[in-house]
Short mmCIF file of C-alpha atoms in Angstrom, two decimals:
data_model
loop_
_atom_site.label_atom_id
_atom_site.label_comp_id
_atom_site.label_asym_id
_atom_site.label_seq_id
_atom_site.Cartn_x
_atom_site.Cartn_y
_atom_site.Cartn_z
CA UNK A 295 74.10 149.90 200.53
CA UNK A 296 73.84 145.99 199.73
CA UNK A 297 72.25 144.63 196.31
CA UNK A 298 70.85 141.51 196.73
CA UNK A 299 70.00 139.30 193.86
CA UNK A 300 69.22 135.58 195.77
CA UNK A 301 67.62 134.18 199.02
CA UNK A 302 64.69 136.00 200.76
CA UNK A 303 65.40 138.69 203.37
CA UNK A 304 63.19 140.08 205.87
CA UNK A 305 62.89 144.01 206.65
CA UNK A 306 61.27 147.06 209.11
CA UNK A 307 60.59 148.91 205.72
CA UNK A 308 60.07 147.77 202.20
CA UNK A 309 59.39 150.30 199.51
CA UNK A 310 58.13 149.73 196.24
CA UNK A 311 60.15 152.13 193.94
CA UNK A 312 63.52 154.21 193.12
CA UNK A 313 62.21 158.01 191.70
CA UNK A 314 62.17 160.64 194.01
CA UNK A 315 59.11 160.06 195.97
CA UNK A 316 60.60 156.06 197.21
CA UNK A 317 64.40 157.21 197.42
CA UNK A 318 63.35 160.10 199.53
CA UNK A 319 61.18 157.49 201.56
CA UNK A 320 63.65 155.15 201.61
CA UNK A 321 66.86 157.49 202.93
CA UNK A 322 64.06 158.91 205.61
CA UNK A 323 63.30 155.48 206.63
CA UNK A 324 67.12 154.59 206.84
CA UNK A 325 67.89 157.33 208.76
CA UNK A 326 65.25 157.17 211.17
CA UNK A 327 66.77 153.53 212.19
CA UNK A 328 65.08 151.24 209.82
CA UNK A 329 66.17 148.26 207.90
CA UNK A 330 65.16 149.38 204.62
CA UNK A 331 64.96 147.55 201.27
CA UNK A 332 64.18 149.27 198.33
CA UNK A 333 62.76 147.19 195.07
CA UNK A 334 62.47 148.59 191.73
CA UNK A 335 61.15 147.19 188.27
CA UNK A 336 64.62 147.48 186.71
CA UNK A 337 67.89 149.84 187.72
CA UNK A 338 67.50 152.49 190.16
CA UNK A 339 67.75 155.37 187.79
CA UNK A 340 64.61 153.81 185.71
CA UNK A 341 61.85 156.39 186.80
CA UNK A 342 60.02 159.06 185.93
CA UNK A 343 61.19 161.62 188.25
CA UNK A 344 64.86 161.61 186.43
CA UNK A 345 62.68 162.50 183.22
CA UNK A 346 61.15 166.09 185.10
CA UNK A 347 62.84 169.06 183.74
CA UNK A 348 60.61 172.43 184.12
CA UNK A 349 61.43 172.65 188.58
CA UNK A 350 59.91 172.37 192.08
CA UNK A 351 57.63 174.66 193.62
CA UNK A 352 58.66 177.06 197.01
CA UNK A 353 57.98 179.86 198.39
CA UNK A 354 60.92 181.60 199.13
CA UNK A 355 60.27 185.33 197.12
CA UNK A 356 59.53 188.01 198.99
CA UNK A 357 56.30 188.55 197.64
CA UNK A 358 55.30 184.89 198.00
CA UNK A 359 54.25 182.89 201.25
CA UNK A 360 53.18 178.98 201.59
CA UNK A 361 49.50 180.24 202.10
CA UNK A 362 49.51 181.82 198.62
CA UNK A 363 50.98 178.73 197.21
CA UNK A 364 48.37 176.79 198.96
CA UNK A 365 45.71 179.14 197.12
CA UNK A 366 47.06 178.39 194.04
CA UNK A 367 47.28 175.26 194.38
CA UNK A 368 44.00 174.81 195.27
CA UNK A 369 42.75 176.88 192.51
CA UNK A 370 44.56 175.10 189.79
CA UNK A 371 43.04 171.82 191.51
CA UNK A 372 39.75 173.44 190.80
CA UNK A 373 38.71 172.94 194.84
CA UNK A 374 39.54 169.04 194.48
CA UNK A 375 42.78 168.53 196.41
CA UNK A 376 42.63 167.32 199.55
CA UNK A 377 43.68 171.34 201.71
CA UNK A 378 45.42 169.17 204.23
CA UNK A 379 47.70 167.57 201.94
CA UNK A 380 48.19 170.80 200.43
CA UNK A 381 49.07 172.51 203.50
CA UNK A 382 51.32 170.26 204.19
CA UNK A 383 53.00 170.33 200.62
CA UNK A 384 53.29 174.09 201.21
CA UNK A 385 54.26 174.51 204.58
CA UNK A 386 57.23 171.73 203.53
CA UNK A 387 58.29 172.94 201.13
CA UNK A 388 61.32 175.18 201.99
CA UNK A 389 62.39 173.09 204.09
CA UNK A 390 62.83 170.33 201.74
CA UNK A 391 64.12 172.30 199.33
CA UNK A 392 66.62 172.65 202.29
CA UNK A 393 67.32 169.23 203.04
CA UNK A 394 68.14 168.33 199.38
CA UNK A 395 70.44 171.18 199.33
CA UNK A 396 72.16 169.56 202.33
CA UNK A 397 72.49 166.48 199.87
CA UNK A 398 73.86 167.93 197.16
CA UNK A 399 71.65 169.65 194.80
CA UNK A 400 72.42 173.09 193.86
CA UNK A 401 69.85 175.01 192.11
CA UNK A 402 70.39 177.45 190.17
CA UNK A 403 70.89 180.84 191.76
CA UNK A 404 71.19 184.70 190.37
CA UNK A 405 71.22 188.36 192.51
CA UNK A 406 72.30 186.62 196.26
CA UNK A 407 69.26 184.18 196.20
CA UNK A 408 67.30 181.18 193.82
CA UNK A 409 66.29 182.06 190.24
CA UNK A 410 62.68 182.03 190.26
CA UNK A 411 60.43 181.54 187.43
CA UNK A 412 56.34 181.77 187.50
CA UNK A 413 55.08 178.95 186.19
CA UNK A 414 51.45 178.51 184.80
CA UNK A 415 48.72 178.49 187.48
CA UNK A 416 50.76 180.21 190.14
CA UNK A 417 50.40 184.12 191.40
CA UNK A 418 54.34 183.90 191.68
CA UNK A 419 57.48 183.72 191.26
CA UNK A 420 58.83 180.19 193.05
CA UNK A 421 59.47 177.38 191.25
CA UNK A 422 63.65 176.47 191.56
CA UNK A 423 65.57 174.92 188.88
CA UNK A 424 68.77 173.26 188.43
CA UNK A 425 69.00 174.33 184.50
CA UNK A 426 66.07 172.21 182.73
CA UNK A 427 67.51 168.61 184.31
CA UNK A 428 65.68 169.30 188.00
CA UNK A 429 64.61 165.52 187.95
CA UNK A 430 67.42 164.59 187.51
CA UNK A 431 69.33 166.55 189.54
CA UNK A 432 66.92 165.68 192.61
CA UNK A 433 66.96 162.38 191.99
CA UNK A 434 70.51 161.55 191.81
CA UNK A 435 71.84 163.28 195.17
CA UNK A 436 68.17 161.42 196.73
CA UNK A 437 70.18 157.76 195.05
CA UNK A 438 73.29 158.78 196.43
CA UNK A 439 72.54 159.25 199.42
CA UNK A 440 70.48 156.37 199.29
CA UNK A 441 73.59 154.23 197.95
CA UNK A 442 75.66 155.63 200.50
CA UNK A 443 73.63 154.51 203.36
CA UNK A 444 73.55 150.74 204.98
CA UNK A 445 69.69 149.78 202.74
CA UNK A 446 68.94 147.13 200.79
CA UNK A 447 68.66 147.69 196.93
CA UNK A 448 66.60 144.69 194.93
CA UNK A 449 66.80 145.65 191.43
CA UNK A 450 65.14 144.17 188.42
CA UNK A 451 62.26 143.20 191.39
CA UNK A 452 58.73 144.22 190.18
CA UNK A 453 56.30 143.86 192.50
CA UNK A 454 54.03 141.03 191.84
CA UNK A 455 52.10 140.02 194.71
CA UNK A 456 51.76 141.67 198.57
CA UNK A 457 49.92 139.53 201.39
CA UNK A 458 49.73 140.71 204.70
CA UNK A 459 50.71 137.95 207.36
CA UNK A 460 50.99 138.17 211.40
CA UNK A 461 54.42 139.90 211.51
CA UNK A 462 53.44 142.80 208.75
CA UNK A 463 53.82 142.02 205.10
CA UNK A 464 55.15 139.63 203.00
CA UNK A 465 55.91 140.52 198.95
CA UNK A 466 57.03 139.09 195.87
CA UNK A 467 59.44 141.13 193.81
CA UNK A 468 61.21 139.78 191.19
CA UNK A 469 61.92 136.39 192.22
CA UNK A 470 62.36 136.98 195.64
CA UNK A 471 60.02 137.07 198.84
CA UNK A 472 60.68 139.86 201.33
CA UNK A 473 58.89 140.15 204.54
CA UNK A 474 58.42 144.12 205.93
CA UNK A 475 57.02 145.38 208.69
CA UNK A 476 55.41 148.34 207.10
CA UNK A 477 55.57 148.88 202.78
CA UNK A 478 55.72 151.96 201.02
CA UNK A 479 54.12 151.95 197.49
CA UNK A 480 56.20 154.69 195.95
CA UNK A 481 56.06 153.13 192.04
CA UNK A 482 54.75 155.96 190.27
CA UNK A 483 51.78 156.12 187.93
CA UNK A 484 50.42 154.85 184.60
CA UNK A 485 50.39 157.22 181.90
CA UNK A 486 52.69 155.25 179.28
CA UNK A 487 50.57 152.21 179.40
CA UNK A 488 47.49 154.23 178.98
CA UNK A 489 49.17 156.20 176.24
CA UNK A 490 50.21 152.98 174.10
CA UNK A 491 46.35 152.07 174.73
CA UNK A 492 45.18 155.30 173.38
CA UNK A 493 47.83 155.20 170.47
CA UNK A 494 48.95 158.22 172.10
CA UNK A 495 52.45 160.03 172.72
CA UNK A 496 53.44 159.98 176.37
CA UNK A 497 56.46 161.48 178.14
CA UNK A 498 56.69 158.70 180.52
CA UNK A 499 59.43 156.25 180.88
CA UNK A 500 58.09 152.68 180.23
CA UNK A 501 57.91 151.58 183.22
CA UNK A 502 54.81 153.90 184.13
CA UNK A 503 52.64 151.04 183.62
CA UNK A 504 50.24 150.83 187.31
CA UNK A 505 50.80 147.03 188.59
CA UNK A 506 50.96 148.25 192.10
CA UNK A 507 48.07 150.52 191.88
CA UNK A 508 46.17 147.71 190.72
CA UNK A 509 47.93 145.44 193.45
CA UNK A 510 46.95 147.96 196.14
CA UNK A 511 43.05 148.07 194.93
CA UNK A 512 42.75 144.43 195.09
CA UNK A 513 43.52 144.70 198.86
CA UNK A 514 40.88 147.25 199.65
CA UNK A 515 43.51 150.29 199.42
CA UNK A 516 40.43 153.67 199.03
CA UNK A 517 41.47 155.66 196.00
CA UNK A 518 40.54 159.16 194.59
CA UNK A 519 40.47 160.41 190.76
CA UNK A 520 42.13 157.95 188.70
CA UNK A 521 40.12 159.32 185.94
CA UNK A 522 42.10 162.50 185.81
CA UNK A 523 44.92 162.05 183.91
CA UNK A 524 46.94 164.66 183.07
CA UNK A 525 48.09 166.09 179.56
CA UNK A 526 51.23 168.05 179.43
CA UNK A 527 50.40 170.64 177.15
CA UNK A 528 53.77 171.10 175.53
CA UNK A 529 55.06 168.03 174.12
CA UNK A 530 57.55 168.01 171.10
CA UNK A 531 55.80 167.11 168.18
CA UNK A 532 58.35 167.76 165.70
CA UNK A 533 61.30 166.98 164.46
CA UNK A 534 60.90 163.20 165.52
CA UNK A 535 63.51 163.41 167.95
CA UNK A 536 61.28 165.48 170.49
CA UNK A 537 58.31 163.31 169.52
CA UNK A 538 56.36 163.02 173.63
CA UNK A 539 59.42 164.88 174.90
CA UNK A 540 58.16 167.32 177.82
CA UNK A 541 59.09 170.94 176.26
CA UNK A 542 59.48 172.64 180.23
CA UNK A 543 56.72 174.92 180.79
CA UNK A 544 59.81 177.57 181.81
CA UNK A 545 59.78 178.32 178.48
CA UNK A 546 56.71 180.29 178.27
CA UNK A 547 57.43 181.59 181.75
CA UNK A 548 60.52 183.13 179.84
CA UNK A 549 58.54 184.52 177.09
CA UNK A 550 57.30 181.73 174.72
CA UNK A 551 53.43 181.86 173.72
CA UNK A 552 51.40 179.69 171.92
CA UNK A 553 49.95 180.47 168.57
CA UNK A 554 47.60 179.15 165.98
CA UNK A 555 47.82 178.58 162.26
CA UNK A 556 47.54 182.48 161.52
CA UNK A 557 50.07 183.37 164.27
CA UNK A 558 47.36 184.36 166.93
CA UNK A 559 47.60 183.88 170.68
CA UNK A 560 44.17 181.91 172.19
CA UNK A 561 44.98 181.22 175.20
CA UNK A 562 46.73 182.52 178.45
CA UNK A 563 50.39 180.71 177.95
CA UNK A 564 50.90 180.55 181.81
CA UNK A 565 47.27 179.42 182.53
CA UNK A 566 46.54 176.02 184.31
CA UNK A 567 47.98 173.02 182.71
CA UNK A 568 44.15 171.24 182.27
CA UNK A 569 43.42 174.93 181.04
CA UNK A 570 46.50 175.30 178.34
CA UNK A 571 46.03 171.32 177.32
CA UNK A 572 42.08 171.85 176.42
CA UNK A 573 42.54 175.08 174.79
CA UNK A 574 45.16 173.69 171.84
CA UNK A 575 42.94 170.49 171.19
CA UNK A 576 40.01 172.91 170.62
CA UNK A 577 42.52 175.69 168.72
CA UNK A 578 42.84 172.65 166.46
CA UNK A 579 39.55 171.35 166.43
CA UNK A 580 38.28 174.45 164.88
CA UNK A 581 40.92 174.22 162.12
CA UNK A 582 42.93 176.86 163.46
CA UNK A 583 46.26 174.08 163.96
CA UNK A 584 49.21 173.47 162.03
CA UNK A 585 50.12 169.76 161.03
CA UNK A 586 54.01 168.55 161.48
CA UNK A 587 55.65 166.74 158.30
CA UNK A 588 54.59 163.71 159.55
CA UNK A 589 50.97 164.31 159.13
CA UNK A 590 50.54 165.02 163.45
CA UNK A 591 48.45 167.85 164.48
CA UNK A 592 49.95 170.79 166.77
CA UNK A 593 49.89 174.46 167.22
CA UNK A 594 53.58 176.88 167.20
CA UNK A 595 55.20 177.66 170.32
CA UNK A 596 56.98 181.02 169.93
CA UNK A 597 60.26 180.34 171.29
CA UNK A 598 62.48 182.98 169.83
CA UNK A 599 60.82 186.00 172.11
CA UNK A 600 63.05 183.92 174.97
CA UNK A 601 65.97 185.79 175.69
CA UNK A 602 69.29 183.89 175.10
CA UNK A 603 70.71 184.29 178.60
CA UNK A 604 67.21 183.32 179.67
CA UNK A 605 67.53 179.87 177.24
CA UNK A 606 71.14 179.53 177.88
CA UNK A 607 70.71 179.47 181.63
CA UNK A 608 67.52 177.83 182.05
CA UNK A 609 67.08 175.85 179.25
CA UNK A 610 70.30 174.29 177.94
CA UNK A 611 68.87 170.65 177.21
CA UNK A 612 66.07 171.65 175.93
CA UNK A 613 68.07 173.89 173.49
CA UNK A 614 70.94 170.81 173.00
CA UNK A 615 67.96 168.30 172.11
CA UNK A 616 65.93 170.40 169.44
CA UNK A 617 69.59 171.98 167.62
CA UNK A 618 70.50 168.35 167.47
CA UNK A 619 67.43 167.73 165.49
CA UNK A 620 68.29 170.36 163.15
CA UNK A 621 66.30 173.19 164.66
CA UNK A 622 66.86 176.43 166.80
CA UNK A 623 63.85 177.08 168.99
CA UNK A 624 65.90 180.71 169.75
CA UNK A 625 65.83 181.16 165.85
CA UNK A 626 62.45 179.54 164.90
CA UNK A 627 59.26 178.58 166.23
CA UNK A 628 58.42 174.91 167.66
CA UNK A 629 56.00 172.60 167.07
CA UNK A 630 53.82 171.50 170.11
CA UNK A 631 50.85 169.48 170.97
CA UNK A 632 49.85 168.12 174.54
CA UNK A 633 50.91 164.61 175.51
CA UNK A 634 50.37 162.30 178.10
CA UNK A 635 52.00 163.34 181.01
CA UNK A 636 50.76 162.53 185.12
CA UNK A 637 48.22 160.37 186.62
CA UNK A 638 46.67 163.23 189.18
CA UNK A 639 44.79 160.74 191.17
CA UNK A 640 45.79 157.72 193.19
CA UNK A 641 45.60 155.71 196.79
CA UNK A 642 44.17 158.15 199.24
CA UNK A 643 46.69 158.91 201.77
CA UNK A 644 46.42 161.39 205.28
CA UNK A 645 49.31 163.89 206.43
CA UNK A 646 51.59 160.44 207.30
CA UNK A 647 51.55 159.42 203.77
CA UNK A 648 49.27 156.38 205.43
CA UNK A 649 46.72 154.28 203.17
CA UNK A 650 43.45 153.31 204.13
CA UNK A 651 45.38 149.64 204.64
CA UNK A 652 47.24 149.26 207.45
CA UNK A 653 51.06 149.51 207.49
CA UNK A 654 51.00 150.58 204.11
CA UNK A 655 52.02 154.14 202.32
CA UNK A 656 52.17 155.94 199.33
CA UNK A 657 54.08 158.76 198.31
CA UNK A 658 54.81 160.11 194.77
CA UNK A 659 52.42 159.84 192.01
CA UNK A 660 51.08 156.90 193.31
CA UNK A 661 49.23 158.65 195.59
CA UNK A 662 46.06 160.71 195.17
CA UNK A 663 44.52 163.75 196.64
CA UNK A 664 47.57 166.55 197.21
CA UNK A 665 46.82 167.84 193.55
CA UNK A 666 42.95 167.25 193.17
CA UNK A 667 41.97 166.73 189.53
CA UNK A 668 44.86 168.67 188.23
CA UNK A 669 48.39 169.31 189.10
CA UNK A 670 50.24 172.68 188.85
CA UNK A 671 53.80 171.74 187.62
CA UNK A 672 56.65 171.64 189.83
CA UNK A 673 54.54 170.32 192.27
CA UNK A 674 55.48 166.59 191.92
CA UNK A 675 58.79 166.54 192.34
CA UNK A 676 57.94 168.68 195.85
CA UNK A 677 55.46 166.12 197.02
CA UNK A 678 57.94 163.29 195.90
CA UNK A 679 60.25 164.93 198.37
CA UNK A 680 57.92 166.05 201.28
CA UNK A 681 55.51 163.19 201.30
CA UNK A 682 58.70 160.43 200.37
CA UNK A 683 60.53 161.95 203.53
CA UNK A 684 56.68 161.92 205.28
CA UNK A 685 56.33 158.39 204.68
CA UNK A 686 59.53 156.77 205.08
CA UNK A 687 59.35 158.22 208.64
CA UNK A 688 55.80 157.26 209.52
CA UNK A 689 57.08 153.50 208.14
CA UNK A 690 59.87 153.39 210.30
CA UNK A 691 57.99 154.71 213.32
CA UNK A 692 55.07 151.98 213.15
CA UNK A 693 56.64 149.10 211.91
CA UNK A 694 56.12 145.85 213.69
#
């Protein structure tokens, strides 16, 4: 792997981002032949997919099938997603749960096979973890393997401006011009920008901020629900420490439920995450919410009916971050109130990962359609993986 920093370079593949959705695009591109460069808006491990803690959706019980995941997918989409992106997400995903074994990431495992853990939306059992640090598990063995391979990596390169010319597609990133023959957008979504705009908490990283989106509109790119952002319903709103931190929805598949002011469940804990999200800001609406020393509104999560080796095994950041703020979640109950969390919608895309623009693709949040108007967790980090690997393939195949 080469890091350039100077003169302009020309390329089969560009893409346009370093989480899990563009390193999986980029190693699939790689190994399918390409010349590959892969531009980022800072350092490779600046994304959001190193941030994702709760898992990634499979079916691999015995109980469970891709079909039913499809269902539930579908269902917690509320009949918006797009049922042949979903199939494919489905079908996928064992096998690229699979293929990132074969590069390094070991989930966590219990009885002979993957510990499983129902998370909210889903019928059940399927979503894999590596502790609570799946993002960034994934997304390290995606980098390097990445790293390892004989791509291009243009660091500190935002993408400014993409024209397309007679030989494919010519970009600024940074301060350099690379010429591709085919570009994968792969640069995530927009939910910390739209959070500081809201004076909002998010739990993105800050460079969530949706130039390229923008950059792909302007050229014509078709997209679908970019009005549907998504709230995670569990972010840390106390001690300041956990202030927009993602509390993993695995903890109320281990036990944890939400409760109001007089210590009443209102809500189905493992319900959708649109579902969850609503019902807390109307639990609080109608008075029935708790306010955090800072004067921020929230609701309890009931932590402490977790079981230890539950929390030890599944949970151990989660646990390491609130204790070092001064507070046991095992011991006591934890403050919580949705927060900013995944732009659902994005460039509409077919089974190839392909735009509506020619030699262009998307793959990751970017992209629109595989999760309707509202995502199920652990589904991102799965289509980062089995649309990235889609469309670094479909780039490499078609590029001029």
């Amino acid at each position: 792997m080469r890091i350039v920093d100077a003169a302009a370079q020309a390329f089969d593949v560009l893409v346009i981002g370093s989480g899990a959705s563009g390193l999986a695009a980029a190693v699939s591109a790689e190994r399918s032949g390409a010349r590959v460069a892969l531009a980022t808006k800072g350092s490779l491990q600046a994304n959001n997919s190193s941030k994702a803690q709760g898992g990634i959706q499979a079916a691999f019980a015995d109980d469970d099938t891709p079909e039913i995941h499809a269902e539930d997918v579908w269902r917690s989409s509320h009949e918006t997603a797009d049922r042949r992106l979903v199939e494919v997400l489905t079908t996928e995903a064992p096998g690229a749960i699979h293929w990132l074994e074969e590069l390094g990431v070991e989930f966590t495992r219990e009885n002979g096979g993957y510990r499983l853990a129902r998370c909210g939306g889903a019928t059940r059992k399927r979503l894999l973890q590596v502790g609570d640090r799946t993002g960034h598990a994934i997304t390290k063995q995606l980098r390097e393997a990445w790293e390892a391979g004989t791509g291009t990596s243009l660091t500190n390169a935002a993408l400014k401006e993409l024209t397309r010319f007679e030989g494919g597609w010519r970009a600024r990133v940074g301060d350099l011009t690379v010429e591709a023959g085919t570009v994968v957008l792969a640069a995530g979504g927009r939910c910390f920008r739209e959070a500081e705009e809201r004076g909002e908490l998010s739990t993105n990283h800050p460079n969530a901020t949706g130039e390229v989106t923008k950059i792909a509109l302007e050229l014509g790119a078709e997209a679908r629900d970019l009005d549907a952002l998504q709230y995670h319903p569990n972010g840390g709103a106390w001690p300041p420490n956990m202030q927009g931190y993602s509390i993993p929805e695995t903890t109320r598949a281990y036990g944890a439920v939400l409760l109001n002011s007089d210590g009443e469940e209102f809500t189905d804990s493992l319900g959708p995450r649109d579902v969850v999200a609503q019902a807390i800001f109307d639990e609080v609406d109608k008075g029935k919410g708790v306010e955090t020393p800072d004067g921020r509104p929230a609701v309890y999560l009931d932590t402490t009916r977790i079981p230890r080796a539950d929390a030890e095994v599944s949970l151990p950041y989660m646990l390491r971050r609130y204790r070092g703020g001064g507070i046991d979640p095992l011991q006591e109950k934890i403050l919580t109130y949705p927060v900013l969390h995944y732009q659902n919608g994005g460039l509409v895309i077919d089974e190839h990962a392909a735009t509506t623009i020619e030699g262009v693709y998307a793959c990751g949040e970017i992209a629109g359609g595989t999760h309707g108007r509202n995502r199920m967790m652990g589904n991102s980090l799965l289509e980062c993986v089995v649309f990235g690997k889609r469309a670094g393939h479909a780039a490499s195949a078609s590029r001029s």
